[in-house]
PDB file of C-alpha atoms in Angstrom:
ATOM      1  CA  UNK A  13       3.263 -46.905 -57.942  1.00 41.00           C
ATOM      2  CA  UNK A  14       0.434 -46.841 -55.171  1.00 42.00           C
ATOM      3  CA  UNK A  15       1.502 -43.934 -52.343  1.00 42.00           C
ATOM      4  CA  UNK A  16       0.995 -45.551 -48.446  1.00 42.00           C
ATOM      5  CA  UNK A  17      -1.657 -44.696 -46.731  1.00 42.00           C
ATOM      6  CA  UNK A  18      -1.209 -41.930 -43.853  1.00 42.00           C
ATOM      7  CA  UNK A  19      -0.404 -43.175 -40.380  1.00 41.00           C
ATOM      8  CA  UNK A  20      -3.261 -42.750 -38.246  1.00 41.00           C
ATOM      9  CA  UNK A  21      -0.979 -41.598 -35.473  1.00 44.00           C
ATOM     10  CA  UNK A  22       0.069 -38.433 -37.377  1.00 46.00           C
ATOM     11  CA  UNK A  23       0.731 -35.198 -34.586  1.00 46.00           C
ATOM     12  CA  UNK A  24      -1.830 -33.566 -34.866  1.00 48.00           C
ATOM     13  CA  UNK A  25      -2.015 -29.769 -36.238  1.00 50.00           C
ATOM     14  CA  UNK A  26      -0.490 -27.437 -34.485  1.00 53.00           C
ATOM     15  CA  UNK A  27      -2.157 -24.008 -32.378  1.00 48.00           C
ATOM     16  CA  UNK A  28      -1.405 -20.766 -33.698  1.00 48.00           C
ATOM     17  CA  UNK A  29       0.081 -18.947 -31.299  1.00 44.00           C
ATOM     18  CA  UNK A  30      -1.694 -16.541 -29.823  1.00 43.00           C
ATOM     19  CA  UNK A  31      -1.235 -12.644 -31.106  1.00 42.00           C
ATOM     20  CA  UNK A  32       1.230 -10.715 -29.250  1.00 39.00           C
ATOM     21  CA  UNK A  33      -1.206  -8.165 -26.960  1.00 38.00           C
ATOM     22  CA  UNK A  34      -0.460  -4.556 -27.767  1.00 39.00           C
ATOM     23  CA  UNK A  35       1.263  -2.139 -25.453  1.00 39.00           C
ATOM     24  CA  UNK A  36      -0.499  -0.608 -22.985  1.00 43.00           C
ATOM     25  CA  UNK A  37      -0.635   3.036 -23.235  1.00 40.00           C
ATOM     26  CA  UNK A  38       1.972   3.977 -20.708  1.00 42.00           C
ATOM     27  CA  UNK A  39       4.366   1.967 -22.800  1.00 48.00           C
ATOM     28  CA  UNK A  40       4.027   4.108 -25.809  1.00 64.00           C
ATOM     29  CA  UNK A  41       6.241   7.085 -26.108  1.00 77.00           C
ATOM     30  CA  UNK A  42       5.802  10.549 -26.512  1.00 93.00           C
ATOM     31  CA  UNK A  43       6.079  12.088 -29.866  1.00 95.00           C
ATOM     32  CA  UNK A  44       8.640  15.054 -30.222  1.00 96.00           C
ATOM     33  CA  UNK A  45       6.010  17.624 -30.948  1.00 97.00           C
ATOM     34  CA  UNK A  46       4.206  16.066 -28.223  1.00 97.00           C
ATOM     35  CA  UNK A  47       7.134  16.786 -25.797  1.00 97.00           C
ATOM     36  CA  UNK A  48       7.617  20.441 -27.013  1.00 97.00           C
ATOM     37  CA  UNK A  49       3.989  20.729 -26.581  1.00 98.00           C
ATOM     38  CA  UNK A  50       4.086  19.856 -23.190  1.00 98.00           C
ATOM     39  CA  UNK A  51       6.377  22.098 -21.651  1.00 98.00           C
ATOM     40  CA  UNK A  52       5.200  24.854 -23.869  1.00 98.00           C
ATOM     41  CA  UNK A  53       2.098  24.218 -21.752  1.00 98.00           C
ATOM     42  CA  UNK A  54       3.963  23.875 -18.273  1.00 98.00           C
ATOM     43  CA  UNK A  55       6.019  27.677 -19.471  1.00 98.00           C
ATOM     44  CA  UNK A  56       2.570  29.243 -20.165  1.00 98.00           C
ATOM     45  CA  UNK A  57       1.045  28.031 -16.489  1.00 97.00           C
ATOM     46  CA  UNK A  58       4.595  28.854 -15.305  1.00 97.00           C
ATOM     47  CA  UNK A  59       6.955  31.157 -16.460  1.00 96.00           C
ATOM     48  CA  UNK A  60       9.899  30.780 -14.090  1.00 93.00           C
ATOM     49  CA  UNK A  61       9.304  28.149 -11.592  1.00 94.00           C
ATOM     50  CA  UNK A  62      11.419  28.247  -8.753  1.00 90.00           C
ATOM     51  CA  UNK A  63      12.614  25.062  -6.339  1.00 89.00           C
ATOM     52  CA  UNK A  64      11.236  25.345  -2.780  1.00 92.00           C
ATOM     53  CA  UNK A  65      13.897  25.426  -0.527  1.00 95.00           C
ATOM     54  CA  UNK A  66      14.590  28.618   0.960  1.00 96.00           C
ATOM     55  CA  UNK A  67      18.304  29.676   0.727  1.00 97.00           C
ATOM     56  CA  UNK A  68      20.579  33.085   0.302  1.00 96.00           C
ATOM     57  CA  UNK A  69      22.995  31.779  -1.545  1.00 97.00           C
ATOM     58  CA  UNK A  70      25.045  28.462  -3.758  1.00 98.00           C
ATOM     59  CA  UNK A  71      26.621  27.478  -0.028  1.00 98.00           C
ATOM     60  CA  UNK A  72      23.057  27.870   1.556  1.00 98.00           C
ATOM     61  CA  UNK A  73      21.297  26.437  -0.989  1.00 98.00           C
ATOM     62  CA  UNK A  74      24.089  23.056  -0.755  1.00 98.00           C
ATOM     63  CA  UNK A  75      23.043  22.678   2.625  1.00 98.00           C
ATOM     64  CA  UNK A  76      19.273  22.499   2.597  1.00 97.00           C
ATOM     65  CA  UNK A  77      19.200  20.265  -0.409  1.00 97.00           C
ATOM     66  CA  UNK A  78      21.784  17.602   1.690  1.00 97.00           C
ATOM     67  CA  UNK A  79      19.802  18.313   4.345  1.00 97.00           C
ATOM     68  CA  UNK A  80      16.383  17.938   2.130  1.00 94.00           C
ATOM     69  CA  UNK A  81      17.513  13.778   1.253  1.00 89.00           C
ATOM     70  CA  UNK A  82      14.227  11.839   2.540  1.00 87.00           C
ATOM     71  CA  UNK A  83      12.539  14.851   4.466  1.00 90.00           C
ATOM     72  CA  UNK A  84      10.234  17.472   2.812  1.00 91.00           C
ATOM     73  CA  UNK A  85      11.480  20.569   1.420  1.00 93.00           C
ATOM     74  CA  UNK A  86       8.481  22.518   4.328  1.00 94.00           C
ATOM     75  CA  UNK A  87      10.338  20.529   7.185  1.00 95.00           C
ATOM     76  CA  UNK A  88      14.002  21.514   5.677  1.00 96.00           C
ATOM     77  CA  UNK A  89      12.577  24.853   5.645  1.00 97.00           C
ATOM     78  CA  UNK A  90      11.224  25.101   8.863  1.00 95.00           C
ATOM     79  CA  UNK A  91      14.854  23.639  10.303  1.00 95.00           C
ATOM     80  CA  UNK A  92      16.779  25.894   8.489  1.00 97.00           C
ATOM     81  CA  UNK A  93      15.428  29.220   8.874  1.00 95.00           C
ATOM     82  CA  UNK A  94      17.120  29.938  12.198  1.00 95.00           C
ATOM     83  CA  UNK A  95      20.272  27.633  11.201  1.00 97.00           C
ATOM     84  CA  UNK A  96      21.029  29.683   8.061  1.00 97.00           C
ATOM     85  CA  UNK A  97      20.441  33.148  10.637  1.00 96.00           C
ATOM     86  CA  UNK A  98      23.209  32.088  12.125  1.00 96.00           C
ATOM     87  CA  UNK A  99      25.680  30.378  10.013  1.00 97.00           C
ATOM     88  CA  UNK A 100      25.294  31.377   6.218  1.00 97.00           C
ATOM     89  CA  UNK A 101      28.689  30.390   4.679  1.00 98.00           C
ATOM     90  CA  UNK A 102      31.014  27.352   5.413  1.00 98.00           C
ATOM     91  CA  UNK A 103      33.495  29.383   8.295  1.00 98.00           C
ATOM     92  CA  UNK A 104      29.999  30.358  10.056  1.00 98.00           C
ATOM     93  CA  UNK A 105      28.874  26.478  10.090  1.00 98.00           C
ATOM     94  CA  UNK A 106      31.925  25.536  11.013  1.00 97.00           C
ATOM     95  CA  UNK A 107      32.203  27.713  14.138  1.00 97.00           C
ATOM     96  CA  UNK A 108      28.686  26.567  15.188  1.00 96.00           C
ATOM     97  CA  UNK A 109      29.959  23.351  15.762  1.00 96.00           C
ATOM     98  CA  UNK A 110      28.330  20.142  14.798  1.00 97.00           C
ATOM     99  CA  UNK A 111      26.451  19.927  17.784  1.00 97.00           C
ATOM    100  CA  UNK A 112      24.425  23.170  17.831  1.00 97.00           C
ATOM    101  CA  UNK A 113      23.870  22.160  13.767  1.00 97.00           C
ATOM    102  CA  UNK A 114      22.490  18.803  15.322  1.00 96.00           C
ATOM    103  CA  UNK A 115      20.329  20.428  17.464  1.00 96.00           C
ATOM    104  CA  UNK A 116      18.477  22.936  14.766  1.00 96.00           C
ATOM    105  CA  UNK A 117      17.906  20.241  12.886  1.00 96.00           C
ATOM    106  CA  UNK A 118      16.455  17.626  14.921  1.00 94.00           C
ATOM    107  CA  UNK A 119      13.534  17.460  13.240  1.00 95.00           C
ATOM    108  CA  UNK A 120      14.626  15.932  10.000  1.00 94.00           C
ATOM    109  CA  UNK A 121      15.395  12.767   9.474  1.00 90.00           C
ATOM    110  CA  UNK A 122      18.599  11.522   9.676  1.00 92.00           C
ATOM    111  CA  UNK A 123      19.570  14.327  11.322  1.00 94.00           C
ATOM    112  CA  UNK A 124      22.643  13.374  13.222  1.00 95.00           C
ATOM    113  CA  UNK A 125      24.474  12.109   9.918  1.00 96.00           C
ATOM    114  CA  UNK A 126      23.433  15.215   8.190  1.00 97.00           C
ATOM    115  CA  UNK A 127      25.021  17.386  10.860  1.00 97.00           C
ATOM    116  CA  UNK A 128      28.150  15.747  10.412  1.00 97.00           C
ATOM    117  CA  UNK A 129      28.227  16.087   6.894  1.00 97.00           C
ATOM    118  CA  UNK A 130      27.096  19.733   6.749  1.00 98.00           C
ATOM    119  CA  UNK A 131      30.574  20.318   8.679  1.00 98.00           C
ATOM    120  CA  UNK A 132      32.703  17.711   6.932  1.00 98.00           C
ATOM    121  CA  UNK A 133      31.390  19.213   3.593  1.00 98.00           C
ATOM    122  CA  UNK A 134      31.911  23.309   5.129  1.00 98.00           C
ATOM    123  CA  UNK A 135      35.298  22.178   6.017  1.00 98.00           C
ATOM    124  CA  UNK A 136      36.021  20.673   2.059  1.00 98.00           C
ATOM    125  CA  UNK A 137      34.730  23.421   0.852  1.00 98.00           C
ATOM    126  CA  UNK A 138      37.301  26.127   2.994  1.00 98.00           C
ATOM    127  CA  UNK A 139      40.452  23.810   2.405  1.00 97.00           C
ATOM    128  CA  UNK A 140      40.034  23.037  -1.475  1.00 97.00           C
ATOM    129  CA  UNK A 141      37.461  25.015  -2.880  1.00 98.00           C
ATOM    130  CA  UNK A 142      37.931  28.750  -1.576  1.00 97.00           C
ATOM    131  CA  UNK A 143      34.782  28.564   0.755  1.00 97.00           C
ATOM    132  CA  UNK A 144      33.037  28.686  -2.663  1.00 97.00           C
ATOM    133  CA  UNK A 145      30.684  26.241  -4.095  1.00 98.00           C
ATOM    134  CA  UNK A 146      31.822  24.836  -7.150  1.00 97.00           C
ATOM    135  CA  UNK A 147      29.899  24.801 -10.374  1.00 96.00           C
ATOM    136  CA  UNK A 148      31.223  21.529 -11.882  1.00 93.00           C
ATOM    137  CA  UNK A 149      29.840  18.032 -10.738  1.00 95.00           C
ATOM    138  CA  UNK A 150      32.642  16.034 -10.454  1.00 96.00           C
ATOM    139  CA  UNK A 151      33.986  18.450  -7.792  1.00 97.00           C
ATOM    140  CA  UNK A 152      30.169  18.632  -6.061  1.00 98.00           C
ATOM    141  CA  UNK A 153      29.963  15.362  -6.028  1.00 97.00           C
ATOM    142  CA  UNK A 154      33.581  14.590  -3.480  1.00 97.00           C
ATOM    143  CA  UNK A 155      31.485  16.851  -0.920  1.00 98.00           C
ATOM    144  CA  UNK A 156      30.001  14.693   2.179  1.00 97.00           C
ATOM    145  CA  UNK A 157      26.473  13.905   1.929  1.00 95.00           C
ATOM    146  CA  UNK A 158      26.281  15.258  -2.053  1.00 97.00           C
ATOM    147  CA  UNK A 159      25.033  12.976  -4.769  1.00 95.00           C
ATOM    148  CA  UNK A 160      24.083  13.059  -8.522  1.00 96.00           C
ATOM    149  CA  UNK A 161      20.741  14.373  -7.633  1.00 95.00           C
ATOM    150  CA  UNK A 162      22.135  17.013  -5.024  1.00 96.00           C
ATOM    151  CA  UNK A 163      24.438  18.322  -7.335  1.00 97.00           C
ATOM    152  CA  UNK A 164      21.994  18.730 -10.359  1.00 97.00           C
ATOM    153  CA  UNK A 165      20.094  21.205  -8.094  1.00 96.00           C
ATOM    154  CA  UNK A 166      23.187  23.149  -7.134  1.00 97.00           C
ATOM    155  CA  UNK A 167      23.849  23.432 -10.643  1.00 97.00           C
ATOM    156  CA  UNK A 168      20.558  24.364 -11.790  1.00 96.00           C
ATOM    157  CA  UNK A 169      19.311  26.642  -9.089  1.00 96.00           C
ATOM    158  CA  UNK A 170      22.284  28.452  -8.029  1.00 96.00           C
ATOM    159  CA  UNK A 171      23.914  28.216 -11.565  1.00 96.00           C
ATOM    160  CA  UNK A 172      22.052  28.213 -14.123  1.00 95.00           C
ATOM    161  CA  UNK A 173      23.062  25.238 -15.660  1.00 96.00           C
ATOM    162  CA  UNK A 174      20.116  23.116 -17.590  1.00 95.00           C
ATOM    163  CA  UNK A 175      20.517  19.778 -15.598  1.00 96.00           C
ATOM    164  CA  UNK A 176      17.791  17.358 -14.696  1.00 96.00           C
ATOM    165  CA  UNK A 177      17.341  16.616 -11.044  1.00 94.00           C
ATOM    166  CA  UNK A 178      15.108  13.148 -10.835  1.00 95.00           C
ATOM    167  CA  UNK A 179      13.615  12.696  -7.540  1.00 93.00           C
ATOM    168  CA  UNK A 180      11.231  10.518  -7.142  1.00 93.00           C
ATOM    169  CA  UNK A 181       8.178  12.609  -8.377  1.00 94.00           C
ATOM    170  CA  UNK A 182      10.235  13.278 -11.429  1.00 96.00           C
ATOM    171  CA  UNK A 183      10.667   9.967 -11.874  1.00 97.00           C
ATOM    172  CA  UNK A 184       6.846   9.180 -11.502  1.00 96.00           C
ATOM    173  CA  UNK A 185       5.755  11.720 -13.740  1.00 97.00           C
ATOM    174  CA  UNK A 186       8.558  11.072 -16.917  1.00 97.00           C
ATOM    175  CA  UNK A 187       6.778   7.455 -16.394  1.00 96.00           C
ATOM    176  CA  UNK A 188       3.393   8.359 -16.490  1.00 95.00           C
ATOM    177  CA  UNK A 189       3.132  10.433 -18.908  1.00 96.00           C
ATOM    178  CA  UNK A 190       5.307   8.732 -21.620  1.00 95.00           C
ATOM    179  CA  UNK A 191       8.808  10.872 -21.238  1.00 96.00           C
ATOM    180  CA  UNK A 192      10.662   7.659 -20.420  1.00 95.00           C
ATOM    181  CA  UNK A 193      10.402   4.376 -19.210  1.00 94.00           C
ATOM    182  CA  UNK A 194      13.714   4.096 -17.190  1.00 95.00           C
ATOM    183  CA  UNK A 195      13.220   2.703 -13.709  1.00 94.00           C
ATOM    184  CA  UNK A 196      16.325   4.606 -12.587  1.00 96.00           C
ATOM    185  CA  UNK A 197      16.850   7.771 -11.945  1.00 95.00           C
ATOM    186  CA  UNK A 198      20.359   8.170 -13.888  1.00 96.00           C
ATOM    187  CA  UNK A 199      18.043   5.762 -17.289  1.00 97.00           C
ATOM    188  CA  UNK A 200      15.353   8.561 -16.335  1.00 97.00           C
ATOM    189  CA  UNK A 201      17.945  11.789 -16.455  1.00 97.00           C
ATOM    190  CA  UNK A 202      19.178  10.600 -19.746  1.00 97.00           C
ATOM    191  CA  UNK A 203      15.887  10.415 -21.589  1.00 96.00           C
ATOM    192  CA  UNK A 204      14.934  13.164 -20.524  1.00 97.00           C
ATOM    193  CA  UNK A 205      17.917  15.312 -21.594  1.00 97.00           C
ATOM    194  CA  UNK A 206      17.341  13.854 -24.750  1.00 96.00           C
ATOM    195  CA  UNK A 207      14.226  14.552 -25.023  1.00 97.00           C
ATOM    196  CA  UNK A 208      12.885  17.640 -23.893  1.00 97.00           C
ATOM    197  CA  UNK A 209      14.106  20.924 -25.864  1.00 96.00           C
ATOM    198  CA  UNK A 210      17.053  22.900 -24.902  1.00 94.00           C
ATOM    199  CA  UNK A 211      14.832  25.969 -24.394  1.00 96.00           C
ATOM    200  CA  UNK A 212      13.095  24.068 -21.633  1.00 97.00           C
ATOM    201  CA  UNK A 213      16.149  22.509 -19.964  1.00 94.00           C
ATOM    202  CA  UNK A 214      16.736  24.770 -17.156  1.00 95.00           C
ATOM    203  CA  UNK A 215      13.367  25.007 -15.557  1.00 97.00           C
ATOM    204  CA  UNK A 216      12.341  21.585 -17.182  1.00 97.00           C
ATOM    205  CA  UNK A 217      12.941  19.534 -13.447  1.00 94.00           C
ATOM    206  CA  UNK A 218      11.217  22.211 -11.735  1.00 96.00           C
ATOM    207  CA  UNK A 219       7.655  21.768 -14.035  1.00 97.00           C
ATOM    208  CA  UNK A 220       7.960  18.047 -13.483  1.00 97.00           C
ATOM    209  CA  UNK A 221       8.458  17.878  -9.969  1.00 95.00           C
ATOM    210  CA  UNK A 222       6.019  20.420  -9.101  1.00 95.00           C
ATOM    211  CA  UNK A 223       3.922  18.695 -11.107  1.00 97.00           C
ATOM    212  CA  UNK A 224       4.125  15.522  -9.269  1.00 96.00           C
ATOM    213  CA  UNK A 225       4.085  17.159  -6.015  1.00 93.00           C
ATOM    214  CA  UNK A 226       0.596  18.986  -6.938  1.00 95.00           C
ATOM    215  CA  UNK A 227      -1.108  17.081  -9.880  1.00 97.00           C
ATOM    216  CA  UNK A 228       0.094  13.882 -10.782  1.00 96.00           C
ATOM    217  CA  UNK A 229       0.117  12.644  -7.709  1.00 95.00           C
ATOM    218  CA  UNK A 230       1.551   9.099  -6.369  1.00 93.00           C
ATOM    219  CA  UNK A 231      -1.482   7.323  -4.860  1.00 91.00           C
ATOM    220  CA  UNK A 232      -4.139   9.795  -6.421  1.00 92.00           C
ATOM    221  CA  UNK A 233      -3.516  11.880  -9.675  1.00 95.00           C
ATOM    222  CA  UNK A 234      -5.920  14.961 -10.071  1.00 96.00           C
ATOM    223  CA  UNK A 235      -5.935  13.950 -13.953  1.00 96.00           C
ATOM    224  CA  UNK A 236      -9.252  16.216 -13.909  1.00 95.00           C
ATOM    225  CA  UNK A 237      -7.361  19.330 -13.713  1.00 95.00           C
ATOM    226  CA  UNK A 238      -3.981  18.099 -15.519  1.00 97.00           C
ATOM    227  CA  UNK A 239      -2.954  20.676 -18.004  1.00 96.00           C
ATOM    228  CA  UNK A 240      -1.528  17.655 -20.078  1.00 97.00           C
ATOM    229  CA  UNK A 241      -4.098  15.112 -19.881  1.00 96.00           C
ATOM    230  CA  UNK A 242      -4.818  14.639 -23.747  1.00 96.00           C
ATOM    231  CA  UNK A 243      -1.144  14.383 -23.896  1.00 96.00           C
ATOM    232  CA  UNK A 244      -0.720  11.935 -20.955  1.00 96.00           C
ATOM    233  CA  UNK A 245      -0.088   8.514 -21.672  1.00 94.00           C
ATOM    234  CA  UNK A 246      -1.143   7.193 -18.200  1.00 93.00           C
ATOM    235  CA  UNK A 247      -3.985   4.193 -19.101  1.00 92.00           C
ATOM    236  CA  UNK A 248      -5.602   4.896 -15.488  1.00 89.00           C
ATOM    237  CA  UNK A 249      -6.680   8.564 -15.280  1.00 91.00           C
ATOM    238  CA  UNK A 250      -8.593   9.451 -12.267  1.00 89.00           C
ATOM    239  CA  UNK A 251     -12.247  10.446 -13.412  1.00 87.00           C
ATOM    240  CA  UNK A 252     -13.124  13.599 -13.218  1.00 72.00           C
TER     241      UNK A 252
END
């Protein structure tokens, strides 16, 4: 039986698609020895790293960090030395009035909304907290003006506790260097809970933010003196 002859109009082969390209370096993720490594590195340079905002106590300490949402911790600082002189728990703040708390910290952005809250938040505090600052964040976080983020640092500065603060140098930094790759800050919190170990959790935030603040800066990283460069998964170190 004789076969028929091919069609000349048979499709012709097809491409090979093209090889998937490989990660860039960023994009691959920290090993856990890596990790531990990392912040053994940031302890040694470090011991006990403390947050920046000056305070006397948890009630002090609530109000410069509401007060420290899109201004600098030096410029809450600077507003807050006199204010806290003057009004150092919630019954002091309140007596000041939200107008002379306006007026101390006029400087900051965002000032007049912040004024109002540091009173509506002093007056919470009085009627269903004892005038004290509570330790748990579901009860920080029905204060005026106090968020996720806000009530991590309570927690961790004025309590101990081993919470992750992600601002957005933390947030910068846990990308860079291969910690996570969470574009939030809640996807960024949980990987890094995860992640680093326990016997780094409570100054962890503090290494990463000074870190950003310092090094690993946003339009310029001094990767030349980075502790962690080897480490660093960052493709684009600055030369050095």
């Amino acid at each position: 039986m004789s076969t028929a002859p091919r069609s000349s109009s048979a499709s012709p082969p097809r491409k090979k698609a093209p090889a998937a390209t490989k990660p860039r370096g960023r994009n691959r993720g920290l090993t856990p020895a890596e990790i531990a490594e990392i912040f053994r590195r940031f302890q040694a340079a470090d011991p006990e790293p403390k947050g920046e905002l000056e305070h006397s106590n948890p009630y002090t300490l609530l109000v410069a960090v509401v007060l420290s949402a899109q201004a600098t911790d030096a410029g809450v600082n600077k507003a807050t030395r006199a204010l806290f002189q003057k009004a150092d728990t919630p019954e002091k703040m309140i007596a000041l009035g939200e107008d002379t708390v306006r007026d101390h910290i006029r400087t900051i952005g965002l000032f007049r909304a912040k004024a109002k809250n540091v009173i509506l938040l002093s007056e919470k505090l009085i009627r269903e907290f004892g005038s004290e600052v509570p330790e748990d964040r579901d009860a920080l976080e029905t204060l005026p003006g106090v968020g996720r983020k806000t009530a991590n640092v309570v927690m961790n500065v004025a309590f101990g506790a081993p919470t992750m603060a992600v601002d957005t140098h933390v947030l910068r930094v846990s990308n860079r260097i291969g910690l996570s790759d969470g574009k939030t800050p809640l996807k960024v919190e949980e990987d890094l809970l995860a992640k680093i170990p326990q016997e780094y959790g409570v100054f962890a935030h503090h290494w990463l933010i000074l870190h950003g603040r310092y090094v690993c800066k946003a339009r310029k990283p001094e990767c030349p003196r980075c502790l962690i460069r080897d480490l660093c998964r960052y493709p684009d170190k600055t030369p050095g």
